[in-house]
XYZ file of C-alpha atoms in Angstrom:
502
model
C -14.477 -11.258 63.932
C -13.333 -13.064 60.771
C -10.248 -11.787 58.947
C -11.262 -9.996 55.762
C -8.879 -9.042 52.967
C -9.021 -5.369 51.971
C -8.947 -6.092 48.232
C -11.030 -8.474 46.154
C -9.292 -11.404 44.491
C -8.659 -11.181 40.771
C -8.617 -13.529 37.797
C -6.088 -13.718 34.973
C -8.469 -11.838 32.679
C -8.102 -8.791 34.935
C -4.370 -8.407 34.247
C -2.192 -7.482 31.293
C 1.572 -7.518 30.755
C 3.551 -4.415 29.880
C 6.324 -4.675 27.254
C 9.990 -4.697 28.161
C 12.939 -3.910 25.913
C 13.150 -6.532 23.167
C 16.797 -6.944 22.198
C 17.840 -8.185 18.765
C 18.833 -11.579 20.130
C 15.481 -12.035 21.890
C 13.540 -14.059 19.330
C 11.013 -16.874 19.889
C 13.603 -19.438 18.721
C 15.960 -18.296 21.475
C 13.382 -18.624 24.285
C 13.701 -21.646 26.573
C 10.593 -22.877 28.390
C 12.497 -25.535 30.340
C 11.390 -25.311 33.957
C 11.981 -27.166 37.258
C 9.121 -29.176 38.729
C 10.606 -30.276 42.067
C 12.479 -28.376 44.758
C 16.221 -27.759 44.859
C 18.777 -25.840 46.884
C 20.305 -22.524 45.836
C 23.212 -23.068 43.473
C 22.056 -26.581 42.524
C 19.968 -28.016 39.696
C 16.493 -29.427 40.209
C 16.390 -33.241 39.926
C 13.462 -32.972 37.504
C 12.704 -30.528 34.687
C 10.085 -30.377 31.970
C 10.721 -28.840 28.567
C 7.281 -27.253 28.168
C 5.666 -25.627 31.239
C 2.323 -27.429 30.895
C 1.081 -30.581 32.650
C -2.232 -32.376 32.241
C -4.666 -32.556 35.129
C -5.211 -35.547 37.393
C -8.586 -36.353 35.850
C -10.359 -39.354 34.343
C -11.341 -37.265 31.324
C -7.814 -36.006 30.687
C -4.779 -38.010 31.788
C -4.384 -41.662 30.867
C -1.307 -43.416 29.463
C -2.045 -42.305 25.882
C -2.140 -38.637 26.876
C 1.020 -39.135 28.960
C 2.939 -40.521 25.985
C 1.822 -37.852 23.538
C 2.419 -34.978 25.960
C 5.882 -36.295 26.883
C 6.745 -36.272 23.173
C 6.036 -32.527 23.226
C 8.055 -31.840 26.375
C 5.204 -31.723 28.907
C 4.104 -34.138 31.617
C 0.891 -35.956 32.515
C -0.271 -36.919 35.981
C -2.271 -40.111 35.428
C -5.574 -40.000 37.272
C -5.837 -41.596 40.719
C -9.580 -42.311 40.827
C -9.159 -45.913 39.688
C -7.924 -49.188 41.228
C -4.260 -49.179 42.208
C -3.294 -51.930 39.775
C -4.969 -50.152 36.854
C -3.160 -46.882 37.544
C 0.178 -48.677 37.959
C -0.451 -50.498 34.679
C -0.976 -47.169 32.895
C 2.301 -45.842 34.310
C 4.069 -49.025 33.268
C 2.781 -48.723 29.698
C 4.180 -45.202 29.458
C 7.582 -46.244 30.778
C 7.777 -49.232 28.445
C 6.429 -47.447 25.393
C 9.590 -45.732 24.331
C 13.183 -46.179 25.239
C 16.516 -46.312 23.581
C 16.994 -49.704 25.234
C 13.641 -51.437 25.628
C 13.088 -54.420 27.927
C 11.083 -56.912 25.869
C 7.422 -56.982 26.830
C 6.406 -59.824 24.456
C 8.186 -63.128 24.999
C 7.495 -66.781 24.134
C 9.370 -70.103 23.882
C 9.973 -72.125 20.704
C 7.276 -74.564 21.840
C 4.522 -71.971 21.740
C 2.282 -71.746 18.689
C 1.311 -69.227 16.061
C -1.948 -68.773 17.969
C 0.093 -67.723 21.027
C 1.931 -65.173 18.882
C -1.334 -63.712 17.601
C -2.849 -63.640 21.092
C 0.209 -61.872 22.495
C 0.201 -59.334 19.678
C -3.492 -58.585 20.265
C -2.856 -58.185 23.988
C 0.251 -55.969 23.874
C 0.026 -54.416 20.424
C 3.663 -55.275 19.634
C 4.621 -57.106 16.441
C 8.117 -58.107 17.641
C 8.178 -61.174 19.907
C 11.376 -62.388 21.565
C 11.773 -66.175 21.587
C 13.798 -67.184 24.625
C 14.658 -70.492 26.225
C 12.344 -69.929 29.207
C 9.904 -67.450 27.648
C 11.058 -64.537 29.801
C 12.407 -61.101 28.869
C 15.888 -62.026 30.118
C 16.169 -65.659 29.031
C 18.658 -67.032 26.503
C 17.733 -65.589 23.106
C 16.875 -68.292 20.558
C 15.219 -66.147 17.902
C 12.588 -63.518 17.195
C 9.223 -63.437 15.470
C 7.909 -60.435 13.570
C 4.929 -60.037 11.261
C 7.238 -60.903 8.345
C 7.761 -64.429 9.686
C 4.214 -65.702 9.255
C 1.060 -65.415 7.192
C -2.149 -66.258 9.005
C -3.979 -67.177 5.798
C -1.407 -69.826 4.843
C -0.282 -71.305 8.146
C -1.892 -73.437 10.825
C -2.510 -71.778 14.169
C -1.060 -74.904 15.825
C 2.311 -74.477 14.107
C 5.142 -74.315 16.635
C 7.097 -71.069 16.860
C 10.366 -72.908 16.241
C 9.109 -73.784 12.746
C 8.813 -70.190 11.516
C 10.826 -67.914 13.818
C 13.993 -66.186 12.644
C 16.624 -68.239 14.541
C 19.447 -66.713 16.549
C 22.000 -67.888 13.972
C 20.338 -65.593 11.389
C 20.022 -62.564 13.648
C 22.159 -59.460 13.695
C 22.634 -58.539 17.342
C 24.870 -56.491 19.627
C 26.367 -57.099 23.035
C 25.558 -55.252 26.223
C 27.602 -52.077 26.613
C 26.989 -50.745 23.126
C 25.939 -47.087 23.093
C 22.579 -45.980 21.737
C 24.311 -44.127 18.884
C 26.289 -47.251 17.956
C 23.142 -49.391 18.119
C 21.306 -47.000 15.815
C 24.254 -47.086 13.395
C 23.989 -50.897 13.253
C 20.244 -50.634 12.615
C 20.737 -48.216 9.728
C 23.754 -50.020 8.231
C 21.887 -53.332 8.129
C 18.412 -51.919 7.383
C 16.926 -53.473 10.528
C 13.677 -52.648 12.292
C 15.090 -53.777 15.640
C 18.401 -54.822 17.165
C 18.542 -57.363 20.037
C 21.065 -56.607 22.782
C 22.434 -59.650 24.644
C 24.859 -60.248 27.528
C 27.979 -62.402 27.376
C 25.916 -65.529 28.136
C 23.510 -64.956 25.271
C 20.679 -63.758 27.483
C 18.402 -61.087 26.041
C 18.756 -57.696 27.723
C 17.065 -55.152 25.443
C 15.770 -54.282 22.006
C 16.644 -51.065 20.183
C 14.014 -50.075 17.611
C 14.378 -48.040 14.424
C 11.074 -46.246 15.102
C 12.430 -44.856 18.378
C 15.299 -43.159 16.543
C 12.849 -41.562 14.109
C 10.576 -40.500 16.960
C 13.439 -38.759 18.743
C 14.327 -36.785 15.624
C 10.691 -35.705 15.204
C 10.343 -34.678 18.867
C 13.361 -32.588 19.908
C 11.683 -31.513 23.173
C 10.583 -35.011 24.225
C 10.731 -35.565 27.973
C 12.947 -38.539 28.792
C 14.361 -39.990 31.998
C 17.967 -41.139 32.469
C 17.150 -44.442 30.727
C 15.660 -42.681 27.678
C 12.083 -43.576 28.673
C 9.190 -41.137 28.548
C 8.578 -39.406 31.860
C 5.250 -39.808 33.600
C 3.579 -38.479 36.751
C 0.703 -39.908 38.756
C -1.838 -38.649 41.237
C -2.260 -40.115 44.713
C -4.718 -39.432 47.530
C -4.376 -39.169 51.295
C -6.404 -42.348 51.892
C -4.671 -45.341 50.301
C -1.191 -43.868 49.711
C 0.549 -46.595 51.741
C -0.694 -49.189 49.260
C -0.764 -47.050 46.099
C 2.640 -45.340 46.199
C 4.748 -48.561 46.298
C 2.951 -49.915 43.227
C 3.405 -46.674 41.298
C 7.092 -46.548 42.221
C 7.490 -50.156 41.124
C 5.880 -49.229 37.791
C 8.511 -46.525 37.307
C 6.614 -43.298 38.006
C 8.820 -40.187 37.889
C 6.887 -37.846 40.190
C 3.729 -37.985 42.308
C 1.148 -35.377 43.244
C -1.411 -35.486 46.036
C -4.749 -34.859 44.352
C -6.995 -32.732 46.534
C -9.301 -29.785 46.052
C -7.859 -28.202 49.214
C -4.453 -29.151 50.561
C -4.063 -27.241 53.821
C -4.591 -30.350 55.945
C -2.857 -32.731 58.315
C -3.781 -35.606 55.991
C -1.485 -34.174 53.342
C 1.270 -33.675 55.904
C 0.913 -37.322 56.948
C 1.065 -38.448 53.316
C 4.211 -36.408 52.665
C 5.812 -37.660 55.876
C 5.203 -41.311 54.932
C 6.693 -40.924 51.462
C 9.757 -38.995 52.690
C 10.511 -41.528 55.412
C 9.739 -44.608 53.320
C 11.803 -43.525 50.302
C 14.323 -41.176 51.929
C 13.521 -38.324 49.567
C 14.106 -40.369 46.395
C 10.426 -40.279 45.419
C 9.314 -36.743 44.579
C 5.789 -35.640 45.471
C 3.844 -32.415 45.059
C 1.025 -31.229 47.305
C -1.878 -28.784 47.284
C -4.055 -27.090 46.419
C -3.457 -23.799 48.248
C -4.406 -20.155 47.703
C -2.457 -18.187 50.313
C 0.922 -17.843 52.010
C -0.057 -19.611 55.225
C -1.085 -22.828 53.484
C 1.985 -22.691 51.221
C 4.310 -22.493 54.217
C 2.524 -25.392 55.901
C 3.042 -27.721 52.936
C 6.584 -26.436 52.334
C 7.528 -27.269 55.931
C 5.814 -30.651 55.543
C 8.220 -31.517 52.726
C 6.318 -30.929 49.467
C 8.552 -31.027 46.371
C 6.231 -28.670 44.487
C 3.020 -26.934 45.490
C -0.120 -26.554 43.446
C -2.191 -23.347 43.544
C -5.909 -22.961 42.919
C -9.304 -23.651 44.476
C -12.495 -23.440 42.467
C -11.063 -21.925 39.285
C -11.427 -24.942 36.998
C -14.044 -24.791 34.245
C -15.883 -27.846 35.617
C -15.300 -27.047 39.307
C -18.214 -25.768 41.406
C -16.463 -25.787 44.794
C -16.911 -22.024 45.186
C -20.573 -22.293 44.264
C -21.208 -25.242 46.583
C -19.014 -24.321 49.562
C -18.108 -20.658 49.193
C -14.399 -21.382 49.393
C -11.677 -20.354 46.961
C -9.912 -17.343 45.529
C -9.381 -15.603 42.208
C -6.528 -17.474 40.527
C -4.336 -14.486 39.699
C -4.404 -13.178 43.265
C -3.712 -16.668 44.620
C -0.672 -17.149 42.362
C 0.734 -13.716 43.200
C 0.483 -14.198 46.978
C 1.800 -17.762 46.972
C 4.681 -16.827 44.665
C 5.649 -14.045 47.057
C 5.598 -16.553 49.931
C 7.717 -18.971 47.871
C 10.327 -16.290 47.219
C 10.458 -15.386 50.924
C 10.801 -19.079 51.801
C 13.688 -19.350 49.321
C 15.485 -16.370 50.877
C 15.015 -17.822 54.356
C 15.896 -21.472 53.686
C 17.819 -21.521 50.403
C 15.297 -24.059 49.071
C 13.346 -23.190 45.924
C 9.932 -24.863 45.677
C 8.362 -24.764 42.184
C 4.746 -23.661 41.913
C 2.058 -25.111 39.667
C -0.907 -22.908 38.787
C -3.946 -25.183 38.527
C -7.160 -23.776 37.059
C -8.439 -20.459 35.790
C -6.832 -20.781 32.339
C -9.391 -19.688 29.744
C -7.177 -18.216 27.007
C -3.655 -19.080 25.865
C -2.290 -15.805 27.210
C -3.434 -16.808 30.696
C -0.641 -19.403 30.665
C 1.843 -16.581 30.061
C 0.319 -14.481 32.838
C 0.531 -17.373 35.304
C 4.232 -17.775 34.520
C 4.827 -14.022 34.811
C 3.117 -13.976 38.198
C 5.513 -16.591 39.572
C 4.232 -20.033 38.566
C 6.870 -22.408 37.194
C 4.336 -24.445 35.253
C 0.586 -24.752 34.827
C -1.835 -27.675 35.112
C -4.746 -27.809 32.689
C -7.808 -30.004 32.320
C -10.224 -28.459 29.822
C -7.353 -27.485 27.529
C -6.158 -31.086 27.086
C -9.612 -32.685 27.218
C -10.397 -31.165 23.790
C -7.775 -33.155 21.915
C -7.702 -36.490 20.098
C -5.294 -37.821 22.714
C -7.641 -37.435 25.703
C -9.427 -40.635 26.802
C -12.993 -39.407 26.247
C -15.436 -39.947 23.413
C -15.754 -37.565 20.467
C -19.411 -36.875 19.694
C -21.350 -34.949 17.067
C -23.985 -32.772 18.708
C -26.113 -30.563 16.493
C -23.477 -30.661 13.770
C -20.564 -29.748 16.054
C -17.894 -32.134 17.277
C -17.329 -32.151 21.030
C -15.547 -34.276 23.599
C -16.904 -35.318 26.957
C -15.358 -33.659 29.987
C -16.307 -34.186 33.612
C -14.903 -33.099 36.947
C -13.453 -35.410 39.574
C -16.057 -34.039 41.978
C -18.966 -34.988 39.698
C -21.255 -37.921 40.268
C -19.772 -39.500 37.150
C -16.238 -39.599 38.555
C -17.245 -40.076 42.191
C -13.690 -39.297 43.309
C -14.683 -38.618 46.905
C -11.109 -39.119 48.116
C -10.162 -35.851 46.410
C -12.602 -34.018 48.674
C -12.035 -36.207 51.738
C -12.519 -34.487 55.088
C -11.640 -37.504 57.195
C -15.096 -39.043 57.360
C -16.251 -42.524 56.476
C -16.057 -41.865 52.732
C -18.484 -41.284 49.902
C -19.795 -38.160 48.226
C -22.315 -36.005 50.061
C -22.699 -33.503 47.217
C -21.084 -32.680 43.886
C -18.175 -30.278 43.494
C -17.824 -30.794 39.734
C -20.034 -31.003 36.651
C -20.401 -33.360 33.679
C -20.027 -31.417 30.416
C -18.712 -31.178 26.848
C -15.841 -29.185 25.384
C -15.428 -28.224 21.714
C -13.262 -30.753 19.877
C -9.978 -29.104 18.849
C -8.004 -31.760 16.931
C -4.495 -32.972 17.756
C -2.537 -32.086 20.869
C 0.653 -31.240 18.995
C -0.942 -28.725 16.621
C -2.650 -26.830 19.439
C 0.249 -27.013 21.880
C 2.652 -25.634 19.274
C 0.385 -22.606 18.857
C 0.028 -22.052 22.614
C 3.759 -22.330 23.275
C 4.440 -20.077 20.295
C 2.250 -17.399 21.869
C 4.025 -17.775 25.217
C 7.452 -17.412 23.604
C 6.358 -14.432 21.503
C 4.973 -12.612 24.540
C 8.119 -13.314 26.544
C 10.123 -11.695 23.732
C 7.836 -8.659 23.941
C 8.725 -8.521 27.628
C 12.456 -8.807 26.864
C 13.104 -12.200 28.518
C 14.310 -15.551 27.210
C 13.565 -17.909 30.101
C 10.982 -18.373 32.836
C 13.316 -17.455 35.724
C 13.978 -14.042 34.156
C 10.264 -13.680 33.454
C 9.583 -14.010 37.183
C 12.076 -11.235 37.940
C 11.385 -8.781 35.132
C 7.710 -9.071 34.161
C 5.581 -5.957 34.644
C 1.843 -6.416 35.148
C -1.090 -4.068 35.408
C -4.659 -4.614 36.494
C -7.291 -3.663 33.954
C -10.759 -2.182 34.289
C -13.898 -3.771 32.893
C -13.924 -1.119 30.166
C -10.359 -1.858 29.104
C -11.215 -5.578 28.901
C -13.831 -4.685 26.290
C -11.321 -2.457 24.544
C -8.871 -5.364 24.324
C -11.082 -7.384 21.994
C -12.510 -6.632 18.564
C -14.962 -3.742 18.953
C -16.807 -1.119 16.917
C -16.528 -3.228 13.757
C -18.761 -5.696 11.955
C -16.994 -9.064 12.052
C -17.057 -11.309 9.021
C -18.256 -14.887 9.504
C -15.512 -17.422 10.111
C -15.078 -20.172 7.539
C -14.494 -23.281 9.591
C -12.332 -26.130 8.297
C -14.063 -29.179 6.893
C -12.555 -31.364 9.609
C -14.958 -29.771 12.084
């Protein structure tokens, strides 16, 4: 006879938090949401942290390089979608890593013999107005000058004009030598009112640029998520089919962390994928696995070497896996059981494996509940798909602005690898839908509100960090009647006056 759980599984909406003692020093400004995303040993630090416990889902409609950049500015992390050619995904990762850095390797380079037309073509291709002019046209050649938009006027100059005729020559440049600190470089920029500062080695070869705009960006984004080289951090999804070809290209592009993208992760294919990456890169490349919904599957992936484990089957707003296959579990119950297994694993091995709750988030407070139940961070699709920064189209339907949003298991995405069961490939049936979500404006504005709610609730519970939240949170299940009681009731609501931007 099949094993049957005594209790039903529950969703986040069926739980509430109970208050703890709020001390005078426990204010939202004092709450830290910094959280580990890959495993570490007791008494040690995790190799990777995020500053906001929210990551964007591995989906075509959610996580491209633009979303990755904007979310990293806010302290979160994107996992760029895997259902695309390897070179395209690696290119997206590369654009994130090159977008922002204290010391930027030049991505636009020409020789003095190139023409104004070449400058314009390069600007249109890369979007950068600063072009390094080097002896051999490479990013590390001998620096002979630079070209910016101030050096030419298209309406008054021939497109055949050689770069050497209008570039700012090296003799007129203010530059610095390799070894200068970022603070010192920024001081030079401000003292001389520069937009950029070239950094050269002792042979005159270009090494980096430091840009004024990057200094301003850092001041505006105190939680921005940067790697050791001051570049934005970026994750990427992989599958258990082409990982031997895909992973090396993503690593070469500079990816910070990987995640196996699968609707159900309790499989030997995931173990094989983890084994390959651990052996090939000797643990230097971090990779998460999943998804799981119980202790048994958590322990399997933990023993297989997963650096973090993702929880959730069928809880996403566009996911119809439960409807199609009858497999899954209420997200709250899944998080609670897996978190308990994680804590037991930590006691037994001394290795802490962070958990990511993926799916089932309908309201902002569900993020807080997931963290209270033991998740270290949450992955969201619908939430991020609503914003300007997502890669989908904004449409006006019946007077309301919406954005397109489709699942990786839909016919539109055709990401059959995510649902691969070891067959010959291809989709037999859909496990996701094609839909719309209400347009919500900018990521930053909405994320600030969500994180503000999380911090405020944590203060109500008397905690100032996520680790203490795991230990001290008190939760209660609620009845269907108390769910009704929790909202506005027995009153006549006034109509909302929506902003003109909608």
